[in-house]
Coordinates of C-alpha atoms in Angstrom, one line a residue:
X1 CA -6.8 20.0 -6.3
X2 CA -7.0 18.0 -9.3
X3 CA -7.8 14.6 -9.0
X4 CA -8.1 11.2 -11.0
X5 CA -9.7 7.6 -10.3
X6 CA -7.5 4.6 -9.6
X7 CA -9.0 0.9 -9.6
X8 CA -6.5 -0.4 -6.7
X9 CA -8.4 -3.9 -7.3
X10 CA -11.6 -5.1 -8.8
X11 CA -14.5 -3.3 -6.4
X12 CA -11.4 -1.2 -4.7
X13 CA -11.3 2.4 -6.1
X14 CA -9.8 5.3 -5.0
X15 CA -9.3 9.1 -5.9
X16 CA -6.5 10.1 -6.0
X17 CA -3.8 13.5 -6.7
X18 CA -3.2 13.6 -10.2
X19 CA -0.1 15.2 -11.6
X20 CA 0.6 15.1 -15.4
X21 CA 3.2 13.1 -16.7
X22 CA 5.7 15.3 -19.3
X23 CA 5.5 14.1 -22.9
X24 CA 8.4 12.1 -23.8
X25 CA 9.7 11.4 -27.6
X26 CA 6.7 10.7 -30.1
X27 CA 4.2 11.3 -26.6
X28 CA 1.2 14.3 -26.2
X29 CA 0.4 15.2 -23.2
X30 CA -3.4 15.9 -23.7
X31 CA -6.3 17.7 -21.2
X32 CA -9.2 16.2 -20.5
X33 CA -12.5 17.4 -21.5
X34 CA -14.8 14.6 -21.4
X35 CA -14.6 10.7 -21.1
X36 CA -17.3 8.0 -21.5
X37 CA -18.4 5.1 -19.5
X38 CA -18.7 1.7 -20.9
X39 CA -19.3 -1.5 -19.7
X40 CA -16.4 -2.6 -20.2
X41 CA -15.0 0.0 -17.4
X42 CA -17.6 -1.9 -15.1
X43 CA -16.1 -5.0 -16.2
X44 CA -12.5 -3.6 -15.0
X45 CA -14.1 -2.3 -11.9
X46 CA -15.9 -5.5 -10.8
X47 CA -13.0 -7.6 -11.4
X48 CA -14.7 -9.5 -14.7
X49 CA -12.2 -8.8 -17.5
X50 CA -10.4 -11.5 -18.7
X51 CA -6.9 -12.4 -17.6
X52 CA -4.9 -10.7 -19.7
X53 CA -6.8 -7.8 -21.0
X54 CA -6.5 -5.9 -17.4
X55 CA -3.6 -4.6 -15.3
X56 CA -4.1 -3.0 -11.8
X57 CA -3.9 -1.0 -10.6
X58 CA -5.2 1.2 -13.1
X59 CA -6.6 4.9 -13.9
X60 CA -9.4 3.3 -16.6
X61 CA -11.1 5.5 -19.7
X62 CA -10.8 4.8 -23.1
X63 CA -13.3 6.8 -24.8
X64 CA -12.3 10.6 -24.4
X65 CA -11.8 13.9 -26.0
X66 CA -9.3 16.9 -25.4
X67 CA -7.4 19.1 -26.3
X68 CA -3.2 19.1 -26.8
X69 CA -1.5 20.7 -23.8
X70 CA 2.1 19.7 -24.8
X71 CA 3.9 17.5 -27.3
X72 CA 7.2 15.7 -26.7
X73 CA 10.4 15.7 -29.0
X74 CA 9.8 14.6 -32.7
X75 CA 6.3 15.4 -32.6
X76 CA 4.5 18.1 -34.8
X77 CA 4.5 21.2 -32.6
X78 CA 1.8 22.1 -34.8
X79 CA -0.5 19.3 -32.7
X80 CA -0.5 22.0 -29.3
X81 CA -3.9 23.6 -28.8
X82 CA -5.8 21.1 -31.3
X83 CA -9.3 19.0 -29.9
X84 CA -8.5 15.6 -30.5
X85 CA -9.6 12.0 -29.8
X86 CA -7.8 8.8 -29.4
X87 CA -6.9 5.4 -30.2
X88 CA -7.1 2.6 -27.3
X89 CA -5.3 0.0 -29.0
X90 CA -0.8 0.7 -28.2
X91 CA 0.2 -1.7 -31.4
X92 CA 3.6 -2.4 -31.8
X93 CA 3.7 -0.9 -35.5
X94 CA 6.3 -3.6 -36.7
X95 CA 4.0 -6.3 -37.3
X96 CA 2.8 -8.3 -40.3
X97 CA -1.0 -7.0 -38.9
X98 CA 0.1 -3.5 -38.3
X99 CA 2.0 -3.1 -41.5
X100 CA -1.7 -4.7 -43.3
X101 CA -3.1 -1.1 -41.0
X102 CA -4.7 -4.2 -38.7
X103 CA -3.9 -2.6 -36.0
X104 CA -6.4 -4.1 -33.8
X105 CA -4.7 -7.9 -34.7
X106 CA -1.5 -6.4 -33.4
X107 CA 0.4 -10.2 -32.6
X108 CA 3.0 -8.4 -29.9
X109 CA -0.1 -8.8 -27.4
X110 CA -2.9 -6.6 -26.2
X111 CA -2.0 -3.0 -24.7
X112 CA -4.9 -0.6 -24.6
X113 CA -5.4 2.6 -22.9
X114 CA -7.4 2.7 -19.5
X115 CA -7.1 -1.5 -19.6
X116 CA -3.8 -2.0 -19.3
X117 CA -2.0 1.5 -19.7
X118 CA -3.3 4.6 -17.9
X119 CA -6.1 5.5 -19.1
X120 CA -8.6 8.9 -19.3
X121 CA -10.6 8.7 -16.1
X122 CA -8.0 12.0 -15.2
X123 CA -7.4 15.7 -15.6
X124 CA -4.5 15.1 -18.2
X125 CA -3.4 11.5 -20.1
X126 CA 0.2 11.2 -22.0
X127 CA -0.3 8.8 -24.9
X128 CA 1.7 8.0 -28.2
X129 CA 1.3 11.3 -30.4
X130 CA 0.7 8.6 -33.5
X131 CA -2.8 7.5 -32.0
X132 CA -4.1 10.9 -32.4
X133 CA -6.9 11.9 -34.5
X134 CA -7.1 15.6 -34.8
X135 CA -10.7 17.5 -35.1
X136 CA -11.9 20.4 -36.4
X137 CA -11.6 23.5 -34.5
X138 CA -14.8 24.4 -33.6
X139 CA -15.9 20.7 -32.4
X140 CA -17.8 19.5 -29.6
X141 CA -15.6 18.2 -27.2
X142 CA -18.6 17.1 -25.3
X143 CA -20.2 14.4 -28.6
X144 CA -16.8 13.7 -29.3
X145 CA -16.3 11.6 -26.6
X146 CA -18.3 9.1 -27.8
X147 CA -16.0 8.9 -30.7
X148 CA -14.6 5.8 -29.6
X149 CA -17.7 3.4 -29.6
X150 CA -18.4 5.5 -32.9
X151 CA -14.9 4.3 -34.6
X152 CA -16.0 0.5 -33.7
X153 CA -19.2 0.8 -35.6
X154 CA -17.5 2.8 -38.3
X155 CA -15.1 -0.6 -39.0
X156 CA -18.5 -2.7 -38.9
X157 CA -19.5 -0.3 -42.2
X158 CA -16.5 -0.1 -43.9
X159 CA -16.8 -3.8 -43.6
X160 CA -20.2 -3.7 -44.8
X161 CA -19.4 -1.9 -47.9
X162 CA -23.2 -0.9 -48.2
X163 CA -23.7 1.3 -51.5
X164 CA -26.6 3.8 -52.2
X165 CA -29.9 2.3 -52.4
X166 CA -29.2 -0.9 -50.7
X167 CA -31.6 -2.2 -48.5
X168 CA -29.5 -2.2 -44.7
X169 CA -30.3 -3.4 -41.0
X170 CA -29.4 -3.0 -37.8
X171 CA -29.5 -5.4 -35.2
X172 CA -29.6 -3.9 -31.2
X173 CA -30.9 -0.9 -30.1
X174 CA -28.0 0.4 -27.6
X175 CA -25.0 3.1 -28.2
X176 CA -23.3 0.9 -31.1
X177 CA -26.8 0.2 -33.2
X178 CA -27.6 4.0 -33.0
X179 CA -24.1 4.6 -34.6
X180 CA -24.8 1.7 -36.7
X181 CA -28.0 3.8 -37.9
X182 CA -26.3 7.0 -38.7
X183 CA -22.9 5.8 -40.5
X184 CA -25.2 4.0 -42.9
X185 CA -28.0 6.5 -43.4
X186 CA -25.1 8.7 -45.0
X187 CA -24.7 6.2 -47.1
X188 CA -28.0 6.8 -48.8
X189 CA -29.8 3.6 -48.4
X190 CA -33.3 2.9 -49.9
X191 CA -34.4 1.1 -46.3
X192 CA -32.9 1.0 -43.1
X193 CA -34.5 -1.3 -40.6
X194 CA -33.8 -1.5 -36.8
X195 CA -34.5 -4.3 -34.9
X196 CA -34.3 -4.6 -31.0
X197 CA -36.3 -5.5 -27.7
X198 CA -37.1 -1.7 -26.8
X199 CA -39.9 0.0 -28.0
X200 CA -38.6 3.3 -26.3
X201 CA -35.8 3.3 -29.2
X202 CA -38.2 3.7 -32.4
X203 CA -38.5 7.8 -31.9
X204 CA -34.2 8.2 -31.7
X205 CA -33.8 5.3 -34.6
X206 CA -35.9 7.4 -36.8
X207 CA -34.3 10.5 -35.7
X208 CA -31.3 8.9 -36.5
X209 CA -32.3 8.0 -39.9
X210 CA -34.3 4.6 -39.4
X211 CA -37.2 4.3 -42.2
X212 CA -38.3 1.0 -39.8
X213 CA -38.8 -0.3 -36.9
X214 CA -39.5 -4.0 -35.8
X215 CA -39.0 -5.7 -32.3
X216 CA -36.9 -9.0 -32.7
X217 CA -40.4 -11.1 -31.8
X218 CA -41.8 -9.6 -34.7
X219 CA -42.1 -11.1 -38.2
X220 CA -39.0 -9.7 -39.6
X221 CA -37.9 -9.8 -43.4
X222 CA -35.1 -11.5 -45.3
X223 CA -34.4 -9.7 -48.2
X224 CA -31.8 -6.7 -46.9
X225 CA -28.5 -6.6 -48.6
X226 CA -26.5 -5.4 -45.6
X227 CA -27.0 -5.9 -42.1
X228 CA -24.8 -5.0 -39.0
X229 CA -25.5 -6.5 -35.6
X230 CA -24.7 -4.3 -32.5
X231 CA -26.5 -6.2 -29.8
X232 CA -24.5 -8.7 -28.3
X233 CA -27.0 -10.9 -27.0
X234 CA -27.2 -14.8 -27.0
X235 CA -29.3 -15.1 -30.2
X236 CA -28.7 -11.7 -32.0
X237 CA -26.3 -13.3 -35.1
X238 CA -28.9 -15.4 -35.9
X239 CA -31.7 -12.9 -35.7
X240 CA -29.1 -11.0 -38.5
X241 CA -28.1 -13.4 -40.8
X242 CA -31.8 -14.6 -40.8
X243 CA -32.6 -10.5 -42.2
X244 CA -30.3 -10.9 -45.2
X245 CA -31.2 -12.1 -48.8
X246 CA -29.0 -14.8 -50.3
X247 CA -25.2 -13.9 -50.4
X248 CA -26.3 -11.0 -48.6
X249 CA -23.5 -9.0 -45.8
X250 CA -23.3 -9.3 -42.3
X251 CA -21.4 -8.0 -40.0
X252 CA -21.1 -9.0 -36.2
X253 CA -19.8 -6.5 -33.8
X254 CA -21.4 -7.5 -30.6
X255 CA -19.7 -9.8 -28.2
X256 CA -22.4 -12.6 -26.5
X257 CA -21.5 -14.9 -23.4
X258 CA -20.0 -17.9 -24.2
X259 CA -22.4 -20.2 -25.1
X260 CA -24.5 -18.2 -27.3
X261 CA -26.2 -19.9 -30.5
X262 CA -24.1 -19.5 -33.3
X263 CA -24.5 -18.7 -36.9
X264 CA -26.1 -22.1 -39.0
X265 CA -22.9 -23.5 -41.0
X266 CA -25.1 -24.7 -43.5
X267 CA -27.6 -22.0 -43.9
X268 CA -24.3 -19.7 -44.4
X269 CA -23.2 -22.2 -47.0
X270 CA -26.1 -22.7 -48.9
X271 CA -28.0 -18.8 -49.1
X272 CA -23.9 -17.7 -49.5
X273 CA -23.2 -15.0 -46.5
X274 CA -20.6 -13.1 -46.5
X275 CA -19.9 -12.7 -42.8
X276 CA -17.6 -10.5 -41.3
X277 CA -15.9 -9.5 -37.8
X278 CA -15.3 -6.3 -35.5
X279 CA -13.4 -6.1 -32.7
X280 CA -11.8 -2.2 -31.6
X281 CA -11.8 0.1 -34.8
X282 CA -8.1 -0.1 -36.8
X283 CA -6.8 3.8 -38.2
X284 CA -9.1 3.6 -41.3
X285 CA -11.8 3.3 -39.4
X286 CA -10.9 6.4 -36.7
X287 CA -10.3 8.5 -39.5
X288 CA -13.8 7.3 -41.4
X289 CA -15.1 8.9 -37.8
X290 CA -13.7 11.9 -37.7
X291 CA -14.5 12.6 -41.3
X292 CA -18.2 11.9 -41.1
X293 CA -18.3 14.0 -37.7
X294 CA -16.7 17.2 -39.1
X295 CA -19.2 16.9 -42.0
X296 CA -22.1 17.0 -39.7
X297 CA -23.2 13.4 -40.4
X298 CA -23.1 12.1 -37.1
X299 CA -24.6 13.4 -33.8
X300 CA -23.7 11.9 -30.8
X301 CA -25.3 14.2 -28.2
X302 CA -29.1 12.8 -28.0
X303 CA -27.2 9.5 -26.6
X304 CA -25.7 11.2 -23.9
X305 CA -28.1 10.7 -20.8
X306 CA -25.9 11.7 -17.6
X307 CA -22.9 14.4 -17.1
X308 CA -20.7 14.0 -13.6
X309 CA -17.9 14.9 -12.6
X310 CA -15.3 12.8 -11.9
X311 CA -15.5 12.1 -8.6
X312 CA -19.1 10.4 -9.0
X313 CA -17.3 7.5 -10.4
X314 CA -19.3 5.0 -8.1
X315 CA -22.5 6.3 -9.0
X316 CA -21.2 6.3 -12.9
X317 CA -20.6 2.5 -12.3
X318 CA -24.3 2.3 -10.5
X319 CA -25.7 4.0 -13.9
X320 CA -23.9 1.9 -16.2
X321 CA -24.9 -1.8 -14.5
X322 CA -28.6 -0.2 -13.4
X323 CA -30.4 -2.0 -17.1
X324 CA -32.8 1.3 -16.4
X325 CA -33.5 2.1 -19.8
X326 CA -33.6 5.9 -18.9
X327 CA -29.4 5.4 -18.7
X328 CA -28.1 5.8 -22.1
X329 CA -24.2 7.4 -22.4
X330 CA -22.8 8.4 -19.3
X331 CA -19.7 11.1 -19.4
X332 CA -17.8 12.3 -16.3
X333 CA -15.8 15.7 -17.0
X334 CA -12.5 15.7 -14.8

């Protein structure tokens, strides 16, 4: 029997029969392979979301890969049989922001896939054909799952704009910074410092392309051109901004609890910071992914720390809230 996970109600889960739902018009009916875990699914199982950006009950994954079982009418038969990966965000498409390809700034209200829509925590998910990135053919369905966190930290460098033999930085140490790493080490940089709390991440930020390593209680430079901050934490922006040169380029992509210190008006004022935002990853930036993926610049396997199958979803969400270092990206295979 195939199964899938249903969140009846924040700390209420259930698995359940799963049957897959036909494609209708401009809909692809897509098999599993793999889905990631992220804290924001712990969020949705514990019942912490924010109104608004949650709808139970709900089958939750948004981070997935697989393959096209079946497309629906006025989609590309050519799609059946291809590896793909996904877009969370169900814009409206008619939009002022969507028209701009701001997909993520959608005004019609927030729909996403596995929050509010079913998501991939099953054997099969029927989505909008349009949110479809396609893949090579001989990809690994397996790192391609964690395409998803990948296209978020792929908008934060497109943002960035950083241009061979720049000086960069990356702030945080987790999922998103070792991303961060890797989509601007193919950018040829002449430094690339990383800057966390975790010794333990030095060996895989060098792997990844780091040429330095400082812990954020170090004395830390402030001459880097471009910085992206991944970590989320209470004093992290500041901790960035205070790494870049004057009218140097930050961008934030981590999301602190309110009440976190916030970026020095004046200092951005008088050193001239160009400062700039990240929340979900618009078209551009899923396609930026997929690009650099197929050409081999991105490897998203050493991040993957645990494989279960579906039906370990409680011990997934165990793994996730543990803080044990040891856990880095955890997949569940349906």
């Amino acid at each position: 029997m195939t199964s899938h996970v249903v969140v009846e109600a924040p700390g209420e889960h259930r698995i359940a029969a799963h049957t897959p739902r036909a494609p209708q018009a401009g809909e692809a009916l897509v098999r599993v392979h793999s889905v990631g875990v992220c804290g924001s699914d712990r969020e949705v199982y514990q019942g912490n979301r924010p109104e608004g950006y949650v709808r139970y009950p709900l089958t939750p994954g948004h981070e997935w890969s697989g393959t096209v079982e079946a497309v629906g009418p006025g989609v590309p038969a050519s799609l059946a049989g291809r590896k793909v990966v996904g877009e969370g965000f169900r814009n409206c498409q008619v939009c002022d922001r969507c028209h701009a390809g701001e997909t993520t700034l959608c005004t019609a209200g927030y729909e996403e896939t596995g929050f509010t829509q079913p998501g991939a925590m099953a054997p099969t998910l029927t989505l909008p054909a349009r949110l479809l990135h396609v893949l090579p053919d001989d990809a690994d369905l397996t790192a391609a799952a964690l395409l998803e966190p990948a296209a978020c930290v792929a908008a934060a460098a497109l943002k960035a704009n950083a241009r061979p033999g720049e000086r960069v930085a990356v702030v945080g140490t987790g999922t998103l910074g070792m991303f961060a790493v890797q989509f601007l080490r193919a950018g040829s940089p002449a430094e690339l410092l990383v800057v966390g709390t975790r010794t333990d991440r030095e060996a895989l930020a060098r792997q990844f392309g780091a040429t330095g390593f400082r812990t954020k209680d170090q004395e830390l430079p402030g001459d880097f051109d471009v910085v992206i901050e991944t970590a989320g934490s209470a004093d992290a922006a500041r901790t960035a901004a205070a790494l870049l040169r004057r009218g140097g380029r930050l961008v934030l992509t981590g999301i602190p609890a309110p009440g976190a210190d916030g970026l020095d008006p004046t200092d951005l004022v008088v050193r001239q910071l160009e400062v700039h935002t990240v929340f979900g990853a618009p078209p551009d930036a899923w396609a930026h992914t997929v690009r650099v993926f197929a050409a081999g610049l991105l490897d998203p396997v050493p991040l993957v720390t645990h494989e279960l199958p579906l039906t370990e979803f409680p011990h997934a969400m165990e793994l996730v809230g543990s803080g044990d270092p040891k856990v880095g990206k955890v997949l569940l295979h349906p």
